[in-house]
Amino acid sequence: MSKVSLSNVSKVYDDTILAVEEVDLTVEDGEFVVVVGPSGCGKSTTLRMVAGLETVSAGEISIGDTVVNDVRPQDRNIAMVFQSYALYPHMTVRENMSFGLRLAGEPAAEIEPRVEDAAEMLEISELLDDLPKQLSGGQQQRVALGRAIVRDPEVFLMDEPLSNLDAKLRTQMRTEIQRIQENLGVTTVYVTHDQTEAMTMADRIVILNDGKLQQVDPPERCYDEPNNKFVAGFIGSPSMNFFEVTVTETNSGATFESPSFEFTLDVDIPSGEYTLGVRPEDLTPDRESGYIDTVVDVVEPVGSDNFLYLKTARGSSDVVARVESEYRPEVRDEITLGFETDDMHLFDTDGARVPVNELQITDSA
Ligand code: ADP
């Protein structure tokens, strides 16, 4: 097993498309890192450079202590799992799983137990003599994982491996991939556009936008202390509510003004223009510190909670609140929403986080 390091790595396609820009990242030995971001942000390109399927335009990629920029993919000791299972249709599961090892000239006596072990781990032992067309999508993806596992690689690289599965199976496979990765302890880089997948699976999340690193941190940290407005809006579902506000320092705190509200909080913030962010689950109806008057537009029960889609009474901005399932207002009800000062996020006009510890909260209101 090995760590994977990217040092100042960039990728330019066709001399003009800057797909990945100066990325610095170290994935520790045995770590499970999930690279996440919107479509086109450079996730696959980053992974494919680590795999050796794309050349590196600038910077250095190392696996273990070896710089691999010029090492052929087959010599990098990595195993990839893609969204498409890419199984050979005329080969049995057993043959599909052992194919890479046979190609590498491993003796049959060594291949067989490795295939059996991996099949057991993936609970597909009884399918070993079936052909891919006899398997469900989920089973085919298990075979694709098995093929990666038997290689006993230093690094797993996974590119949206669960995207073709239905929601229930996807949730189940997430847990399984985590379990297998933990058991094997193989350094893993996993790419997805799905922030839920990133939040639930990763030791650390790598968030990319426009080819640039936005944040590299454990999931909770990305959620609680997003580096910038992009991360704040990308992580969490439903997304964080944003309000453009003018802050004015006063003797009793800071006044927040927007077309939708005006209130004063007991916090110390320099006067200026900001974006105020509050997560839907941090908005509470009818709280004394409530400052946003809204009207209910849609109530969406999701079982454990209700999502309220509201409009601000002034300014008609959209607001989403996540409330307990027992709280189920009617459409057009008027609700004042509040939040704890601890739960507010502030971003400057460049979108950078204004850290909460700089707010010097004097009274948690
Ligand atoms: P993601 O995986 O995050 O969806 P990609 O890494 O596939 O993003 O793509 C990043 C950017 O590079 C996009 O603008 C995409 O259009 C561009 N790109 C990807 N592959 C190629 C290619 N082979 N040739 C030219 N541009 C490409």
mmCIF file of C-alpha atoms and ligand atoms in Angstrom, residues 13-14 17 19 38-46 54, ligand 1:
data_model
loop_
_atom_site.group_PDB
_atom_site.id
_atom_site.type_symbol
_atom_site.label_atom_id
_atom_site.label_comp_id
_atom_site.label_asym_id
_atom_site.label_seq_id
_atom_site.Cartn_x
_atom_site.Cartn_y
_atom_site.Cartn_z
ATOM 1 C CA TYR A 13 -6.385 19.846 -23.147
ATOM 2 C CA ASP A 14 -5.895 21.092 -26.691
ATOM 3 C CA ILE A 17 -8.847 23.922 -21.868
ATOM 4 C CA ALA A 19 -9.197 21.104 -16.883
ATOM 5 C CA PRO A 38 -20.061 19.403 -10.384
ATOM 6 C CA SER A 39 -19.859 17.943 -13.862
ATOM 7 C CA GLY A 40 -16.821 19.201 -15.772
ATOM 8 C CA CYS A 41 -14.860 20.311 -12.684
ATOM 9 C CA GLY A 42 -11.922 18.014 -13.472
ATOM 10 C CA LYS A 43 -12.598 14.970 -11.272
ATOM 11 C CA SER A 44 -12.161 12.299 -13.938
ATOM 12 C CA THR A 45 -9.180 14.062 -15.438
ATOM 13 C CA THR A 46 -7.486 14.078 -12.031
ATOM 14 C CA GLU A 54 -3.926 11.014 -19.287
HETATM 15 P P1 ADP B 1 -15.612 15.780 -14.442
HETATM 16 O O1 ADP B 1 -15.054 14.404 -14.323
HETATM 17 O O2 ADP B 1 -15.501 16.557 -13.189
HETATM 18 O O3 ADP B 1 -16.995 15.815 -15.014
HETATM 19 P P2 ADP B 1 -13.614 16.088 -16.531
HETATM 20 O O4 ADP B 1 -12.338 15.807 -15.836
HETATM 21 O O5 ADP B 1 -14.197 14.988 -17.356
HETATM 22 O O6 ADP B 1 -14.694 16.598 -15.472
HETATM 23 O O7 ADP B 1 -13.439 17.348 -17.457
HETATM 24 C C1 ADP B 1 -12.861 18.550 -17.027
HETATM 25 C C2 ADP B 1 -12.817 19.524 -18.200
HETATM 26 O O8 ADP B 1 -11.943 19.036 -19.206
HETATM 27 C C3 ADP B 1 -14.153 19.748 -18.878
HETATM 28 O O9 ADP B 1 -14.219 21.083 -19.296
HETATM 29 C C4 ADP B 1 -14.094 18.815 -20.067
HETATM 30 O O10 ADP B 1 -14.895 19.286 -21.115
HETATM 31 C C5 ADP B 1 -12.633 18.877 -20.430
HETATM 32 N N1 ADP B 1 -12.140 17.613 -21.035
HETATM 33 C C6 ADP B 1 -12.174 16.397 -20.464
HETATM 34 N N2 ADP B 1 -11.626 15.478 -21.286
HETATM 35 C C7 ADP B 1 -11.242 16.142 -22.407
HETATM 36 C C8 ADP B 1 -10.582 15.752 -23.628
HETATM 37 N N3 ADP B 1 -10.217 14.484 -23.849
HETATM 38 N N4 ADP B 1 -10.342 16.708 -24.527
HETATM 39 C C9 ADP B 1 -10.693 17.989 -24.308
HETATM 40 N N5 ADP B 1 -11.303 18.424 -23.191
HETATM 41 C C10 ADP B 1 -11.584 17.520 -22.258
#
